[in-house]
mmCIF file of C-alpha atoms in Angstrom:
data_model
loop_
_atom_site.group_PDB
_atom_site.id
_atom_site.type_symbol
_atom_site.label_atom_id
_atom_site.label_comp_id
_atom_site.label_asym_id
_atom_site.label_seq_id
_atom_site.Cartn_x
_atom_site.Cartn_y
_atom_site.Cartn_z
ATOM 1 C CA MET A 1 70.493 155.226 149.310
ATOM 2 C CA LYS A 2 72.851 158.537 149.966
ATOM 3 C CA THR A 3 74.602 159.944 147.071
ATOM 4 C CA ILE A 4 78.151 159.879 146.971
ATOM 5 C CA GLY A 5 80.246 162.673 145.837
ATOM 6 C CA LEU A 6 83.804 161.554 144.589
ATOM 7 C CA ILE A 7 86.665 163.979 143.741
ATOM 8 C CA GLY A 8 88.717 161.768 141.328
ATOM 9 C CA GLY A 9 91.310 162.116 138.616
ATOM 10 C CA MET A 10 94.162 161.889 140.952
ATOM 11 C CA SER A 11 94.704 159.563 138.749
ATOM 12 C CA TRP A 12 91.896 158.617 136.668
ATOM 13 C CA GLU A 13 93.346 155.056 136.447
ATOM 14 C CA SER A 14 92.297 154.583 140.083
ATOM 15 C CA THR A 15 89.153 156.687 140.039
ATOM 16 C CA ILE A 16 87.966 153.713 137.669
ATOM 17 C CA THR A 17 88.443 151.375 140.526
ATOM 18 C CA TYR A 18 86.377 153.456 143.110
ATOM 19 C CA TYR A 19 83.338 153.615 140.412
ATOM 20 C CA GLN A 20 83.777 149.798 139.993
ATOM 21 C CA LEU A 21 84.067 148.840 143.487
ATOM 22 C CA LEU A 22 80.903 151.215 144.522
ATOM 23 C CA ASN A 23 78.779 149.610 141.698
ATOM 24 C CA GLU A 24 79.766 145.988 142.439
ATOM 25 C CA MET A 25 79.078 146.629 146.280
ATOM 26 C CA ALA A 26 75.402 147.926 145.236
ATOM 27 C CA LYS A 27 75.158 144.750 142.912
ATOM 28 C CA ASN A 28 76.233 142.238 145.615
ATOM 29 C CA ARG A 29 74.475 143.796 148.712
ATOM 30 C CA LEU A 30 71.094 144.934 147.157
ATOM 31 C CA GLY A 31 70.847 142.744 143.914
ATOM 32 C CA GLY A 32 69.005 143.155 141.134
ATOM 33 C CA LEU A 33 69.729 146.287 138.883
ATOM 34 C CA HIS A 34 70.874 148.361 141.582
ATOM 35 C CA SER A 35 73.957 150.399 141.160
ATOM 36 C CA ALA A 36 75.386 153.207 143.365
ATOM 37 C CA LYS A 37 74.432 156.749 143.410
ATOM 38 C CA LEU A 38 77.575 158.893 142.429
ATOM 39 C CA ILE A 39 78.411 162.342 141.588
ATOM 40 C CA LEU A 40 82.010 162.870 140.221
ATOM 41 C CA TYR A 41 84.022 165.542 140.083
ATOM 42 C CA SER A 42 87.246 164.923 138.180
ATOM 43 C CA VAL A 43 90.345 167.053 138.136
ATOM 44 C CA GLU A 44 93.263 167.516 135.886
ATOM 45 C CA PHE A 45 95.716 165.482 137.385
ATOM 46 C CA ALA A 46 98.934 167.288 135.444
ATOM 47 C CA GLU A 47 97.836 170.454 137.107
ATOM 48 C CA MET A 48 97.549 169.013 140.660
ATOM 49 C CA GLU A 49 100.744 166.945 140.281
ATOM 50 C CA ALA A 50 102.662 170.281 139.431
ATOM 51 C CA LEU A 51 101.213 171.941 142.579
ATOM 52 C CA GLN A 52 102.568 168.728 144.577
ATOM 53 C CA ALA A 53 105.754 169.043 143.045
ATOM 54 C CA SER A 54 106.350 172.968 143.654
ATOM 55 C CA GLY A 55 105.067 172.711 147.261
ATOM 56 C CA HIS A 56 102.001 174.734 146.543
ATOM 57 C CA TRP A 57 99.629 172.474 148.773
ATOM 58 C CA GLN A 58 97.431 175.679 149.626
ATOM 59 C CA GLU A 59 96.673 176.396 146.044
ATOM 60 C CA ALA A 60 95.939 172.330 145.704
ATOM 61 C CA GLY A 61 93.703 172.564 148.734
ATOM 62 C CA GLU A 62 91.724 175.150 147.238
ATOM 63 C CA VAL A 63 91.212 173.410 143.745
ATOM 64 C CA LEU A 64 89.964 170.435 145.735
ATOM 65 C CA ALA A 65 87.707 172.143 148.116
ATOM 66 C CA GLN A 66 86.006 173.905 145.151
ATOM 67 C CA ALA A 67 85.449 170.487 143.943
ATOM 68 C CA ALA A 68 83.745 169.458 147.276
ATOM 69 C CA ARG A 69 81.573 172.759 146.931
ATOM 70 C CA SER A 70 80.558 171.648 143.405
ATOM 71 C CA LEU A 71 79.564 168.338 144.675
ATOM 72 C CA GLU A 72 77.559 169.485 147.420
ATOM 73 C CA ARG A 73 75.449 172.097 145.242
ATOM 74 C CA ALA A 74 74.904 169.247 142.731
ATOM 75 C CA GLY A 75 73.431 166.910 145.486
ATOM 76 C CA ALA A 76 76.283 164.821 147.265
ATOM 77 C CA GLU A 77 75.655 163.751 150.589
ATOM 78 C CA CYS A 78 79.279 162.996 151.640
ATOM 79 C CA ILE A 79 82.669 164.012 150.151
ATOM 80 C CA VAL A 80 85.029 161.002 149.065
ATOM 81 C CA LEU A 81 88.731 161.942 148.026
ATOM 82 C CA CYS A 82 89.914 159.228 145.546
ATOM 83 C CA THR A 83 93.590 159.535 146.492
ATOM 84 C CA ASN A 84 95.655 159.010 149.445
ATOM 85 C CA THR A 85 98.410 161.673 149.205
ATOM 86 C CA MET A 86 95.820 164.844 148.803
ATOM 87 C CA HIS A 87 94.204 163.867 152.157
ATOM 88 C CA LYS A 88 97.476 166.278 153.183
ATOM 89 C CA VAL A 89 94.708 169.250 152.187
ATOM 90 C CA ALA A 90 91.848 167.443 154.047
ATOM 91 C CA PRO A 91 91.371 170.155 156.493
ATOM 92 C CA GLN A 92 90.789 172.656 153.596
ATOM 93 C CA ILE A 93 88.216 170.208 151.742
ATOM 94 C CA THR A 94 86.434 169.528 155.289
ATOM 95 C CA ALA A 95 85.984 173.429 155.995
ATOM 96 C CA ALA A 96 84.573 173.990 152.701
ATOM 97 C CA THR A 97 81.011 171.982 152.929
ATOM 98 C CA HIS A 98 78.787 170.828 155.371
ATOM 99 C CA LEU A 99 79.142 167.412 154.197
ATOM 100 C CA PRO A 100 80.496 164.459 156.155
ATOM 101 C CA PHE A 101 84.301 163.905 154.674
ATOM 102 C CA LEU A 102 85.174 160.080 154.779
ATOM 103 C CA HIS A 103 88.970 160.120 155.640
ATOM 104 C CA ILE A 104 90.834 157.255 153.678
ATOM 105 C CA ALA A 105 93.322 156.943 156.648
ATOM 106 C CA GLU A 106 90.574 156.487 159.317
ATOM 107 C CA ALA A 107 89.049 153.748 157.070
ATOM 108 C CA LEU A 108 92.593 152.132 157.006
ATOM 109 C CA ALA A 109 92.690 152.494 160.758
ATOM 110 C CA GLU A 110 89.345 151.062 161.522
ATOM 111 C CA GLU A 111 90.156 147.952 159.439
ATOM 112 C CA LEU A 112 93.636 147.442 160.963
ATOM 113 C CA ASN A 113 92.324 148.053 164.484
ATOM 114 C CA ARG A 114 89.516 145.445 163.660
ATOM 115 C CA PHE A 115 92.341 142.728 162.851
ATOM 116 C CA SER A 116 94.282 143.831 165.754
ATOM 117 C CA VAL A 117 97.036 144.554 163.605
ATOM 118 C CA LYS A 118 99.394 147.214 165.418
ATOM 119 C CA LYS A 119 102.658 147.479 163.039
ATOM 120 C CA VAL A 120 102.344 147.827 159.289
ATOM 121 C CA GLY A 121 104.505 148.655 156.262
ATOM 122 C CA LEU A 122 103.367 151.682 154.469
ATOM 123 C CA LEU A 123 103.653 151.888 150.546
ATOM 124 C CA GLY A 124 102.646 154.942 148.855
ATOM 125 C CA THR A 125 103.808 158.389 147.438
ATOM 126 C CA ARG A 126 106.805 160.143 148.963
ATOM 127 C CA TYR A 127 104.477 162.429 150.405
ATOM 128 C CA THR A 128 102.226 159.893 152.020
ATOM 129 C CA MET A 129 105.347 157.858 153.385
ATOM 130 C CA GLY A 130 107.637 160.670 154.517
ATOM 131 C CA GLU A 131 105.157 163.204 156.096
ATOM 132 C CA ARG A 132 102.987 163.008 159.072
ATOM 133 C CA PHE A 133 99.440 163.851 157.905
ATOM 134 C CA TYR A 134 98.840 160.235 157.158
ATOM 135 C CA THR A 135 100.972 158.335 159.608
ATOM 136 C CA ASP A 136 99.706 160.625 162.490
ATOM 137 C CA ILE A 137 96.232 159.127 162.012
ATOM 138 C CA LEU A 138 97.205 155.778 162.325
ATOM 139 C CA ASN A 139 99.811 156.579 165.471
ATOM 140 C CA THR A 140 96.752 157.786 167.315
ATOM 141 C CA ALA A 141 94.764 154.809 166.626
ATOM 142 C CA GLY A 142 97.687 152.864 168.185
ATOM 143 C CA ILE A 143 99.345 151.720 165.199
ATOM 144 C CA GLU A 144 102.861 151.778 164.546
ATOM 145 C CA VAL A 145 104.176 152.698 160.864
ATOM 146 C CA LEU A 146 107.221 151.462 159.045
ATOM 147 C CA VAL A 147 108.082 153.049 155.767
ATOM 148 C CA PRO A 148 110.964 152.058 153.268
ATOM 149 C CA ASP A 149 114.464 153.799 153.465
ATOM 150 C CA GLU A 150 114.918 156.681 151.205
ATOM 151 C CA GLU A 151 116.364 154.659 148.156
ATOM 152 C CA ASP A 152 113.309 152.411 148.270
ATOM 153 C CA MET A 153 110.826 155.103 148.853
ATOM 154 C CA GLN A 154 111.986 156.857 145.503
ATOM 155 C CA VAL A 155 111.461 153.617 143.749
ATOM 156 C CA VAL A 156 108.005 152.964 145.135
ATOM 157 C CA ASN A 157 107.322 156.735 144.190
ATOM 158 C CA ASN A 158 108.588 156.635 140.747
ATOM 159 C CA ILE A 159 106.480 153.665 139.791
ATOM 160 C CA ILE A 160 103.509 155.433 140.823
ATOM 161 C CA PHE A 161 103.791 158.544 139.134
ATOM 162 C CA ASN A 162 105.702 157.225 136.052
ATOM 163 C CA GLU A 163 103.964 153.924 135.668
ATOM 164 C CA LEU A 164 100.744 153.245 137.193
ATOM 165 C CA CYS A 165 99.247 156.690 136.920
ATOM 166 C CA CYS A 166 100.005 156.227 133.211
ATOM 167 C CA GLY A 167 98.036 152.767 133.170
ATOM 168 C CA GLN A 168 101.499 150.802 133.000
ATOM 169 C CA VAL A 169 101.577 147.582 135.139
ATOM 170 C CA ARG A 170 105.143 146.040 134.527
ATOM 171 C CA GLU A 171 106.290 142.588 136.326
ATOM 172 C CA GLU A 172 109.764 144.114 136.945
ATOM 173 C CA SER A 173 108.022 146.612 139.015
ATOM 174 C CA ARG A 174 106.037 144.140 140.775
ATOM 175 C CA LYS A 175 109.074 142.365 141.869
ATOM 176 C CA ALA A 176 110.948 145.511 143.083
ATOM 177 C CA TYR A 177 107.799 146.049 145.327
ATOM 178 C CA GLN A 178 107.857 142.565 146.366
ATOM 179 C CA ALA A 179 111.523 143.131 147.461
ATOM 180 C CA ILE A 180 110.656 146.324 149.368
ATOM 181 C CA ILE A 181 107.797 144.491 151.272
ATOM 182 C CA GLU A 182 110.131 141.810 152.201
ATOM 183 C CA LYS A 183 112.521 144.293 153.942
ATOM 184 C CA LEU A 184 109.306 145.721 155.870
ATOM 185 C CA VAL A 185 108.224 142.037 156.836
ATOM 186 C CA ALA A 186 112.093 141.557 158.322
ATOM 187 C CA GLN A 187 111.397 144.801 160.265
ATOM 188 C CA GLY A 188 108.449 143.426 161.907
ATOM 189 C CA ALA A 189 105.567 144.659 159.957
ATOM 190 C CA GLU A 190 102.275 142.367 160.619
ATOM 191 C CA GLY A 191 100.328 143.955 157.482
ATOM 192 C CA ILE A 192 101.215 146.000 154.335
ATOM 193 C CA VAL A 193 99.316 148.810 153.537
ATOM 194 C CA LEU A 194 98.754 149.893 149.940
ATOM 195 C CA GLY A 195 98.683 153.443 150.635
ATOM 196 C CA CYS A 196 98.290 154.796 147.265
ATOM 197 C CA THR A 197 94.963 154.453 145.223
ATOM 198 C CA GLU A 198 97.077 153.097 142.173
ATOM 199 C CA ILE A 199 99.235 150.348 144.003
ATOM 200 C CA GLY A 200 96.297 147.925 144.021
ATOM 201 C CA LEU A 201 96.719 148.025 140.061
ATOM 202 C CA LEU A 202 100.011 146.342 141.046
ATOM 203 C CA ILE A 203 100.052 144.510 144.100
ATOM 204 C CA SER A 204 97.430 142.297 145.378
ATOM 205 C CA GLN A 205 97.158 139.961 148.446
ATOM 206 C CA ARG A 206 98.364 136.890 146.209
ATOM 207 C CA ASP A 207 101.676 139.180 145.650
ATOM 208 C CA VAL A 208 102.203 138.867 149.505
ATOM 209 C CA PRO A 209 101.552 135.605 150.794
ATOM 210 C CA ALA A 210 103.013 136.033 154.415
ATOM 211 C CA LEU A 211 100.910 138.604 155.531
ATOM 212 C CA PRO A 212 97.785 140.451 155.209
ATOM 213 C CA VAL A 213 97.563 143.217 152.425
ATOM 214 C CA PHE A 214 95.232 146.434 153.194
ATOM 215 C CA ASP A 215 94.118 147.994 150.067
ATOM 216 C CA THR A 216 93.221 151.523 151.082
ATOM 217 C CA THR A 217 91.121 152.121 147.899
ATOM 218 C CA GLN A 218 88.909 149.120 148.662
ATOM 219 C CA LEU A 219 88.480 150.057 152.274
ATOM 220 C CA HIS A 220 87.774 153.714 151.523
ATOM 221 C CA ALA A 221 85.113 152.567 148.867
ATOM 222 C CA LYS A 222 83.439 150.230 151.600
ATOM 223 C CA LYS A 223 83.439 152.960 154.132
ATOM 224 C CA ALA A 224 81.675 155.283 151.589
ATOM 225 C CA PHE A 225 79.065 152.524 150.440
ATOM 226 C CA ASP A 226 78.235 151.697 154.085
ATOM 227 C CA PHE A 227 77.626 155.405 154.552
ATOM 228 C CA ALA A 228 75.541 155.456 151.719
ATOM 229 C CA LEU A 229 73.074 152.684 153.151
ATOM 230 C CA GLU A 230 72.954 154.372 156.620
ATOM 231 C CA ASN A 231 69.698 155.534 157.724
#
């Protein structure tokens, strides 16, 4: 089994999910006392969020590039960035080491194409929904991306940063997300992408019975564990 290098802490609430999923996959696939071989570099999220908010993406990218270099020195055999938003600086991270970088949007695109889903509604931070670094990868894979309008986008973003990243899961926020999802369905979405690693704490398939939900945290973890088992 290869050793997976995780860059986490953005937020630590969702990094826990990665750790749990990867170890559950090891148990379920390999049985017995097996667990995943992991090395975690957890950053200080308040510092990263301040760099995001001030537009200092180059500096944020260097923090994560340094984390990747540390993981490589520690013996990691791939890099998994445990956040959707910070894939905006994926090129900096990729250039920092000789290790494979397992991109979360590529894992998502592979799954959407596997199910022949060609139009999705995307929920995530305002950076992920409003910029091209993420949706371009899906578009290149032949997938059309719908995002909420500006007002709803702010609602989605506020719930992520003010609640989910702080470990708060509120029923009224679940209902707000469901209402936004209904609008995306009305626009022709064939699936809903949980494009922030924290959203899975609030929304699951049972909350969206009308169409499939694609949780990027789960898909990313699966891609990482599949890599770990490759010869």
